[in-house]
Every structure is written in C-alpha cells, then in structure tokens.
XYZ file of C-alpha atoms in Angstrom:
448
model
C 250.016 140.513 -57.671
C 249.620 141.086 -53.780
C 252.952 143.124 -52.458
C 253.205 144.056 -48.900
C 254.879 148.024 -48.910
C 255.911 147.176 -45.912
C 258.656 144.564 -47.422
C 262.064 145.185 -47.973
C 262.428 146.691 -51.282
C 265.246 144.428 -52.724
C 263.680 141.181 -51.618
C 260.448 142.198 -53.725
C 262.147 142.980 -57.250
C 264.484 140.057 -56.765
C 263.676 138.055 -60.192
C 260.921 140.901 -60.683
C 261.829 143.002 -62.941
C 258.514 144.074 -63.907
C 257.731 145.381 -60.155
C 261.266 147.045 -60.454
C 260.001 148.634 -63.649
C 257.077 149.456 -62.119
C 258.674 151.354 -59.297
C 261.160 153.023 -60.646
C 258.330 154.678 -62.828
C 256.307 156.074 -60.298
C 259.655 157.515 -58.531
C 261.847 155.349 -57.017
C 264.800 156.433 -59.387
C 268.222 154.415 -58.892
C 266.930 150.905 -58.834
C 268.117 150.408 -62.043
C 271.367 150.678 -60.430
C 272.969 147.777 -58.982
C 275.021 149.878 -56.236
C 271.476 151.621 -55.492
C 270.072 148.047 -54.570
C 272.909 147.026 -51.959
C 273.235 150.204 -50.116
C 269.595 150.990 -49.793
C 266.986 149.352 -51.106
C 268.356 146.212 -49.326
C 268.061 148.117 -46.047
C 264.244 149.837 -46.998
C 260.738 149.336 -47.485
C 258.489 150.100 -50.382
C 256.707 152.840 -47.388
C 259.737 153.782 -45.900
C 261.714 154.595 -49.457
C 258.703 156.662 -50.737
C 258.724 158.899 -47.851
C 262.208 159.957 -47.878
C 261.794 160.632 -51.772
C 258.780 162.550 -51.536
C 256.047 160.302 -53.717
C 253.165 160.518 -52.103
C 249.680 158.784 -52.557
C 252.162 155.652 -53.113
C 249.712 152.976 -52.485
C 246.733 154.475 -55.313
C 249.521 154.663 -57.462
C 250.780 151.006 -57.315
C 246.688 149.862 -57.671
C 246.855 151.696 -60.388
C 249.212 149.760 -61.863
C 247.537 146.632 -60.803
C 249.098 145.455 -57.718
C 247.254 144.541 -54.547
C 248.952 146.650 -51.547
C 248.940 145.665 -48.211
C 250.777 147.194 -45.693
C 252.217 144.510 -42.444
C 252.846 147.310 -40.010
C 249.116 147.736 -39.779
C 248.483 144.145 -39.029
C 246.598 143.909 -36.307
C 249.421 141.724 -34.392
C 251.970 144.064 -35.165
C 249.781 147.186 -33.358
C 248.711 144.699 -30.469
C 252.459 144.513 -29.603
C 252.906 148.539 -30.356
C 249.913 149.093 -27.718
C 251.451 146.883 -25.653
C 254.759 148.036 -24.873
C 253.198 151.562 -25.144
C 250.881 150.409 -22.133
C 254.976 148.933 -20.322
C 255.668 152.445 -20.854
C 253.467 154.523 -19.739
C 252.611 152.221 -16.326
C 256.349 152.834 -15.744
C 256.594 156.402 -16.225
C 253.197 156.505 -13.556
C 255.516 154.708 -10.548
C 254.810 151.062 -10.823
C 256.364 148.393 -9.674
C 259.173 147.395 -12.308
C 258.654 144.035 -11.352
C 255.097 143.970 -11.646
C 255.645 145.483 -15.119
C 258.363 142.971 -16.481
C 256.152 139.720 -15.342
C 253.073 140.776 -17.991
C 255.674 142.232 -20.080
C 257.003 138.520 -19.875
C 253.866 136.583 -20.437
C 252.984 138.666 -23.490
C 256.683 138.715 -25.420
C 259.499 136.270 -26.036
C 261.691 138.735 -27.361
C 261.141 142.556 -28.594
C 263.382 144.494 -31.136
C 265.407 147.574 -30.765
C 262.649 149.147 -33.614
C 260.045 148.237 -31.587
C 261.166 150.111 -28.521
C 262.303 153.040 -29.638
C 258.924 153.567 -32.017
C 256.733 153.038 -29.082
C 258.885 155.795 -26.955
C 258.641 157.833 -29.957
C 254.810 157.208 -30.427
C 254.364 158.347 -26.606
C 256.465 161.588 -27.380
C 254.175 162.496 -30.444
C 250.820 161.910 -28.404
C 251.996 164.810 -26.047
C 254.418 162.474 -23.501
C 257.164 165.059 -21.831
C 259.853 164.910 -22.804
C 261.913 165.766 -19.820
C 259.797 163.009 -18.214
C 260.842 160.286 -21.170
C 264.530 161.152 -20.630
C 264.172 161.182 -16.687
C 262.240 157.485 -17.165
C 264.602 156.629 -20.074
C 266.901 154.179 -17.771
C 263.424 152.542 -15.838
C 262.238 152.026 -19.903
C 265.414 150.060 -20.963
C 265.498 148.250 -17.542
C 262.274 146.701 -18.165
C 263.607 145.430 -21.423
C 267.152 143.472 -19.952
C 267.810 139.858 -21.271
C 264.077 140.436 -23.996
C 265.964 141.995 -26.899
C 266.660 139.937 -30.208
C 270.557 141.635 -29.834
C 271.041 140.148 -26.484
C 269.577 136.484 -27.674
C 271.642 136.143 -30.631
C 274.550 137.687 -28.552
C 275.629 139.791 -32.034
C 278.831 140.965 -33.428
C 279.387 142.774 -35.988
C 281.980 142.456 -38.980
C 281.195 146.271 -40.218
C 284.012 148.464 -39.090
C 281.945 151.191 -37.954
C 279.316 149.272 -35.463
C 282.403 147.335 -34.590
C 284.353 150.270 -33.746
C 281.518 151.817 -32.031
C 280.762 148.751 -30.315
C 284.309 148.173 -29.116
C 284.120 151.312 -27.637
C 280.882 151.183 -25.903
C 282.394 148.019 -24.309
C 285.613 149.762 -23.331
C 283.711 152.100 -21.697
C 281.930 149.389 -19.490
C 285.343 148.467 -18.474
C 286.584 151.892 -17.413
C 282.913 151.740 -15.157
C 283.045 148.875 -13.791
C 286.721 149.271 -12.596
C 285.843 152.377 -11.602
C 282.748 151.046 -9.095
C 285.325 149.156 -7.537
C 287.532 151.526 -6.131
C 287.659 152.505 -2.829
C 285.205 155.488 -2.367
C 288.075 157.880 -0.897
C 289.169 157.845 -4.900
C 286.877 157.587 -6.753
C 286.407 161.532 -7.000
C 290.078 161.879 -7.738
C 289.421 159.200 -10.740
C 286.214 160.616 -11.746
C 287.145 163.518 -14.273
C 289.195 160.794 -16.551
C 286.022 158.785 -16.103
C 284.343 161.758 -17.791
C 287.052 162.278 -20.393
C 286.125 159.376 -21.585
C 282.595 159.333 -21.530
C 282.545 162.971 -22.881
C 284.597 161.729 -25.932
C 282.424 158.172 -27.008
C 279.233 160.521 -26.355
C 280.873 163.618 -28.564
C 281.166 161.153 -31.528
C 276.999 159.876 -31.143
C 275.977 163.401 -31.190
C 278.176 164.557 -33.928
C 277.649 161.367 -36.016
C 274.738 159.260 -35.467
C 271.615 161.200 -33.904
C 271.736 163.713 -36.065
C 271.690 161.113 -39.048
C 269.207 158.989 -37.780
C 266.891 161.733 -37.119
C 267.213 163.677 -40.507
C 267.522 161.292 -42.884
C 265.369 158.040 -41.329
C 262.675 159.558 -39.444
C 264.498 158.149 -36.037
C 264.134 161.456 -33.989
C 263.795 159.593 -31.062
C 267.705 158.511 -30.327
C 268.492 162.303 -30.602
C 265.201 163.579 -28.659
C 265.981 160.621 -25.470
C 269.204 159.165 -25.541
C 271.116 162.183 -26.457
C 269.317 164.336 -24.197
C 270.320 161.893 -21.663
C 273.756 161.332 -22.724
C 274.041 165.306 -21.473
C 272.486 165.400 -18.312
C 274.952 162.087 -17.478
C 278.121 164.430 -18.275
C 276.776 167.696 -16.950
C 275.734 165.521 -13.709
C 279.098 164.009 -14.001
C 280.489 167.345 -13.684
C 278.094 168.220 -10.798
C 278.781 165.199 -8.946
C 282.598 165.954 -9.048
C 282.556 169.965 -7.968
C 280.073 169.202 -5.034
C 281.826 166.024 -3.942
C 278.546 164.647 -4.096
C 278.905 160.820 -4.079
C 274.893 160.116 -4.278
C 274.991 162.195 -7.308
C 278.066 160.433 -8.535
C 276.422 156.898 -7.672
C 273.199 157.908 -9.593
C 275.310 158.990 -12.728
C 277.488 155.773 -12.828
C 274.573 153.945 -12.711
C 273.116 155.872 -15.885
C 276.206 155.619 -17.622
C 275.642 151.949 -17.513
C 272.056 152.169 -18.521
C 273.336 153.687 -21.077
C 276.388 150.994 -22.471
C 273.277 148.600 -22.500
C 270.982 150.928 -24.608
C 273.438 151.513 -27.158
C 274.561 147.630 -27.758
C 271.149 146.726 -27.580
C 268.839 149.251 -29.035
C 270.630 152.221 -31.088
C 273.557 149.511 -32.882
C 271.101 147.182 -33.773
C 268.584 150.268 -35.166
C 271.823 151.405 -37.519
C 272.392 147.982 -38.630
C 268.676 148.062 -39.785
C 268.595 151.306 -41.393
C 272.392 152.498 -42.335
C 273.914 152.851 -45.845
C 276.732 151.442 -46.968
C 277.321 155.574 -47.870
C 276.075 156.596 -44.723
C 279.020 153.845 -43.090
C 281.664 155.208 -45.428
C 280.879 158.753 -44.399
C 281.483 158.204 -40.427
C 283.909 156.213 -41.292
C 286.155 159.127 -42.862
C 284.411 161.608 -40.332
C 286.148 159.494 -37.203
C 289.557 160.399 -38.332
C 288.747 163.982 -36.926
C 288.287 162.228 -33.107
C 290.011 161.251 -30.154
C 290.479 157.275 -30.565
C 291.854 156.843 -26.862
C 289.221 154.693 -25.911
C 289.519 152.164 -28.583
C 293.474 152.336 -26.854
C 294.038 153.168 -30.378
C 294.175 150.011 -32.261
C 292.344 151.115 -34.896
C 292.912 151.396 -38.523
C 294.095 154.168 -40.417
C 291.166 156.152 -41.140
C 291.465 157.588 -44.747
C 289.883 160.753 -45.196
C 287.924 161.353 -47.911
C 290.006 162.054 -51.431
C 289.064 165.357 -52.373
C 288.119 165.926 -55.986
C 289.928 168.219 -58.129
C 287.696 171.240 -58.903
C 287.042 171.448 -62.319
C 286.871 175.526 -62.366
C 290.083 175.417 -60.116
C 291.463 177.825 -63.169
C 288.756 180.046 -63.118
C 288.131 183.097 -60.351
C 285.430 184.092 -58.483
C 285.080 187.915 -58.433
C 284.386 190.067 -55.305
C 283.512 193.680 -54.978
C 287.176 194.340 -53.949
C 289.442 191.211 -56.296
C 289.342 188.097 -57.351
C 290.396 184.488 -55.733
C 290.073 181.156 -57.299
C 288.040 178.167 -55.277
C 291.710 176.604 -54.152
C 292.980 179.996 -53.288
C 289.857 180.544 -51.573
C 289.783 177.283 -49.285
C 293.142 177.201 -48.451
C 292.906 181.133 -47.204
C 290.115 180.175 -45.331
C 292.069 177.227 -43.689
C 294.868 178.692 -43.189
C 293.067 180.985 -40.624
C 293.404 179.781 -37.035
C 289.882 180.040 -36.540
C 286.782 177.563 -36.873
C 284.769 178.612 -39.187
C 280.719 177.855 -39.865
C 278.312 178.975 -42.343
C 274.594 178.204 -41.694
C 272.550 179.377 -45.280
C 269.475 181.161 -45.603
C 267.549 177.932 -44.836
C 269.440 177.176 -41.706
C 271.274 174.085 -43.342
C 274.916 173.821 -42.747
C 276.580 174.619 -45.666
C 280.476 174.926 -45.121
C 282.918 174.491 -42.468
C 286.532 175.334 -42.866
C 289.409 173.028 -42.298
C 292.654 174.292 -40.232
C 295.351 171.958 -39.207
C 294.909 173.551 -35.781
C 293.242 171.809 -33.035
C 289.532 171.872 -32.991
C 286.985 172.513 -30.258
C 284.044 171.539 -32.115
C 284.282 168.479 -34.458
C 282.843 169.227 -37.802
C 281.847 166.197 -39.606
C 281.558 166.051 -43.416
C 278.312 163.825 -43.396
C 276.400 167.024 -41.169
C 276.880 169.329 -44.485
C 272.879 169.391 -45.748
C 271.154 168.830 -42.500
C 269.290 171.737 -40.740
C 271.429 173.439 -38.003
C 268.712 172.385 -35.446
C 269.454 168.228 -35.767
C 273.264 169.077 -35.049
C 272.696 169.782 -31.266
C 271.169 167.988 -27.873
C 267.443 168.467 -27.127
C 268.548 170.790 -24.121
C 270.442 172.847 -26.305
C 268.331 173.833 -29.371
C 265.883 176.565 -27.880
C 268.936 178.476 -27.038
C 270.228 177.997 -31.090
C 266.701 178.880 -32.445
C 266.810 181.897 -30.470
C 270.019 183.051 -31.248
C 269.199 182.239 -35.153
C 265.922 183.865 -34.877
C 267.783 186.949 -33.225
C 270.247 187.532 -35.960
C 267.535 186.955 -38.735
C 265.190 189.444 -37.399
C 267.948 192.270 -36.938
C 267.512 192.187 -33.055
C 270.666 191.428 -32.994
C 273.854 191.926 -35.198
C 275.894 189.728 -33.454
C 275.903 186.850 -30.589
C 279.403 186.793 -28.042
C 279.565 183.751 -25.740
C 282.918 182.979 -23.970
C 283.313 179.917 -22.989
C 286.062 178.080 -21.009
C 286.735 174.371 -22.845
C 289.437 172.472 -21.407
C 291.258 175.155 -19.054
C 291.496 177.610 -22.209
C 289.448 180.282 -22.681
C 287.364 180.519 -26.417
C 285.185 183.342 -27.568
C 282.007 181.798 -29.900
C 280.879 184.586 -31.767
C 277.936 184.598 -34.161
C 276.935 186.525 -36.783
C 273.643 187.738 -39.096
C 274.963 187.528 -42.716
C 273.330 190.417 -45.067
C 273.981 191.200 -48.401
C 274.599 194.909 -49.471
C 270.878 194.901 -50.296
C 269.880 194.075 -47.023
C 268.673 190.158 -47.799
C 269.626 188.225 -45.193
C 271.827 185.129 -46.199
C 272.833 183.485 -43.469
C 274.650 183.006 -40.280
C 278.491 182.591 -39.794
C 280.018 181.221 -36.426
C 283.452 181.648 -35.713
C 285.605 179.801 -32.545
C 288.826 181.745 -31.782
C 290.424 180.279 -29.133
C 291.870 183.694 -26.761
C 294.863 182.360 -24.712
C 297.237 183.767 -26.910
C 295.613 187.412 -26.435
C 295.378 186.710 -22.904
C 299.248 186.429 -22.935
C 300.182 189.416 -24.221
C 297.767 191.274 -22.224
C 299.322 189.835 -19.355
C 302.948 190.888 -20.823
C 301.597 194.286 -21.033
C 300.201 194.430 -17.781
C 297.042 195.510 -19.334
C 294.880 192.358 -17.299
C-alpha cells in the first residue's frame, strides 16, 4: 500500500484500521481514541505527528511493515513554489522594485497559503537571513502577497470562538486605525496613547497566547521570531513617536500597525486554523478570561475558567524543615500574597505561577505551564532573560532588581537563584511587587 506521510493522519486510517494498527504500534499512541482523532490527528500529518512524539527513522519503520512511503512536501512542484517565493523574498529584502516583484510573483502563482509564506521566511532565517533585517522587511514581505492568499479569496470566517474572537478584534483594531488616520493632524498625538492602549492590549494577548504555542509545540518559530518581534518595535515606536511629537515616526508606525491587521487575518489565523487543537482552543479560551476585553467593546461571552480538580492528597501535608502545610493551605497562602509570583525549574520550564485576586501586571496564562521560559518572551527580549538566568545559575549573581514604571505606578521585578541547602541549584523564582503603597508611607514620613 503506497501512503503519502505527508497526508493528514485521520484521512489515511479512515476505514483503515489496519494502517491505524499499524501506527499506533510503532508510536503513535492515542489513535485508538476517538477524541485523539478529532483534536489532532485530524489537524496532522503522518511526518508532522512523529516529530512532536519523538519516533524517529519513521519512514524505515513503516517499509518495514510493508507500506510504500512517499513524502508530497518533497515533490518537486511543491519545492519549485518554496524556491520561488524564497527567490520574492530575498529580491525584496535586496531593494527591488515591489512592483517588479509582484508581476513574476503573479505570472508564477494564482494564490499562495499562509503555510507557504511563513515556511519560506522561516527557511531564509535558518540559512543565516538576519533577523533584524526579516522583521525590518516583514511589512515589504506581506505587501507583496495582498489580494494572492487562499484567506483573502475565500473571504473566511470563522465559527470557532477563539479565531472569531481574535479575529473580531484584529478587525476592531482596523477601525480604531483607520478613524484614527482621519483626524486632523493637530490631534492625532493627543489620540495616539489610547491608540496604543489598544494595540498594546490585542498584541499582549498574541505574545502571551499564541507565539509561544505555535513555536513550542508546532515547530512555527517563525510568528514569534518576525511578527512578534515586530509587534514590539510598532508599540515601542508608538511610544517614541508620541514623546518626540514625531509625526513621520507616527505615520510610519500606523502604517505598520496596518501591515500588521492584514498579516494576522491572512497569514497567522489561517496557520492556527491549520494546526490548533481543539485542547489547545479550550486552553486560550479559559486563559482570555485573565485579559482586558475592551476591544471586543466587551460583547463577549462569559469566559469560564478552568474547574479546578479536587486534589486527591488535599488531607495529607507536605513537611518543611520548619512545619507542615497541606497543598490547599499551601496555594491559597501563596495567593493570598499580594505579589506575582513565578517559578522557572531547574530546566528553565515554567512550572508554577500563583493566583491573587489582585490586579496583575504580567498575565500568566495556564497553557504557558511546560514551555521553556525562553518561548514566553519577544525576540528583542530573550538575550537579556538568558543572561539574567545564566547569572543566577552560575552564582554571579544572587539576585536580579529591575524597577520598572507600568502604567504611572512604580513595580520592583526581582529575581532570584533558587538553591537547595546542599547547594544544587533548583531554579529561579520572580516576584512583581507593585511599590506605590511603600512609596506612600515614605512620603507620610517624610523619609522621600
């Protein structure tokens, strides 16, 4: 039998069930499970499914068991296109003519898909491409592709609540930019922070919930290596832009901020619809009720947070060198604490955040529990956090202070090297205490 591993998984063992035998003995545990089928296998490849659970050699191993294996993504049509847009690319990124660029780009392609583009920036990026230079060109990239992507020729919608909610969103913020552009240019600086309220909250949420995912769990890095990176130099221009009252530079950043509302309905909404769960849905899902829905001018639905099971040891204790607490006495000390709390394990995965009813500076979503620290932050951001984690694992450095000012309030970040009595190193804990209310009574006491 001739299977391509390149085919969706739960197209090729429908009415097979010898294949899905067959599979499911060389590794692909779950199949046997209906829910299994409809939240991933319909949304993965024989290729793609045996990377992200580890069997390798998977091709000898289905020959073995007497299936012919080809593989469609190395069809010589499908790297002809790759090559192709590659070539779009990378005559962009060297100056040329846009226009020059989109008429052989138009000769050569009736339509191209959101995959298509974002492997072929992500192929670039591996073969040595800047980065800075891909995020810089990232706009002049997408440009090229206006009115050519399946999304924008089927005109899509989407019945899932989360791409719909994102989606609304997205063109909510197109709104607020394009009534925006139309104000008089005497107030458009006195509009512009809301602007970036806004902006700053819809990009907060794709950071926190959807690069990160993408990235660690599908292979997608590049979302979070070019369109979050960009997503931060639009709000840190944004802020730029406003303290200079520097209208080119406020021009330039609308302009990207629309680049961007066309990159994320046409390229990243259609990429989740290809590769999310059904899980991975249900987890942003519960993770949005932790976010500003302004926006979406809050007609949303009640977002139910996940139940939380009842520990089954919720009788027993845990014993410390000084007492004893048990797990619910233990989680609701540590959120009853006015403090955010983080703990990054030995292996620099996020392992635990707490849970006050305060406000929060830094939105902690449940789904980001397993990934590595790194995956959780902008591209422009995570030499800093591999330096501070390589400082406090190395002993340079027992502890890290930053104080920041968020929102007119003033917040001390403080990190810390964890070490057992024995001197292993365990892990690193982050704590956000916001200082205002110190501030105060330093004030009172004429001691500021």
């Amino acid at each position: 039998m001739k299977i391509d591993i390149n085919e969706n998984i739960a197209k090729l063992i429908h009415s097979n069930e010898t294949l899905k035998n067959d599979l499911i003995s060389i590794g692909f545990i779950g199949l046997d499970n209906p829910l299994m089928i409809k939240n991933m296998a319909n949304k993965m490849s024989i290729k793609r499914g045996a990377k992200l659970l580890g069997i390798s050699e998977i091709e000898s191993k289905l020959e073995s068991l007497g299936y012919e294996v080809i593989d469609s993504s190395l069809d010589n049509d499908v790297i002809e296109r790759q090559k192709l847009i590659k070539s779009y690319i990378r005559r962009l990124s060297d100056g040329e003519n846009i226009e020059n660029v989109r008429k052989d780009f138009k000769e050569n392609f009736d339509g191209v898909s959101s995959s298509e583009i974002m492997d072929a920036e992500q192929t670039l990026l591996s073969e040595g491409m800047d980065k800075d230079e891909v995020r810089k060109l990232c706009d002049v990239h997408s440009s090229l592709f206006h009115g050519m992507t399946e999304n924008e020729n089927i005109k899509k919608t989407y019945e899932n609540d989360v791409l719909k909610y994102f989606s609304n969103e997205n063109n909510n913020i197109n709104k607020a930019l394009e009534t925006y552009n139309a104000l008089p240019v005497e107030e458009k600086f006195a509009e512009s922070k809301e602007l970036k309220r806004l902006l700053n909250i819809h990009y907060r949420k794709k950071g926190d919930l959807i690069y990160p995912l993408l990235k660690s769990k599908y292979n997608k890095p590049g979302p979070s290596e070019v369109m979050w990176g960009v997503d931060y130099e639009i709000l840190k221009s944004f802020s730029k832009a406003i303290k200079n009252k520097d209208l080119d530079l406020l021009e330039n950043t609308l302009a990207r901020a629309e680049e961007m509302t066309y990159k994320e309905e046409n390229i990243l909404f259609p990429l989740l619809e290809e590769n999310l769960s059904d899980e991975d849905y249900s987890n942003i899902y519960n993770d949005l009720s932790e976010y500003d829905h302004d926006i979406n001018n809050n007609q949303i639905k009640t977002y139910n947070k996940a139940s939380k099971q009842k520990d089954e040891n919720t009788e027993g204790y845990i014993y410390f060198s000084k007492g004893r607490l048990r797990v619910d006495q233990l989680e609701a000390l540590l959120d009853t604490m006015n403090i955010e709390i983080t703990f990054v394990d030995e292996e620099d995965i996020n392992s635990y955040y707490n849970n006050h009813n305060g406000d929060k500076v830094f939105k902690r979503p449940k789904s980001s529990l397993g990934r590595d620290v790194y995956s959780c932050h902008p591209p422009q951001a995570e030499r800093k956090v591999r330096k501070i984690i390589s400082d406090l694992k190395s002993g340079a450095r027992d502890k890290v202070v930053v104080i920041r000012d968020i929102a007119g309030s003033d917040y001390t970040v403080t990190y810390y090297g964890v070490w057992d009595k024995k001197g292993n190193y365990k892990g690193i804990l982050e704590t956000v205490q916001n200082m205002d209310f110190y501030k105060s009574y330093l004030k009172k006491w004429n001691k500021l």
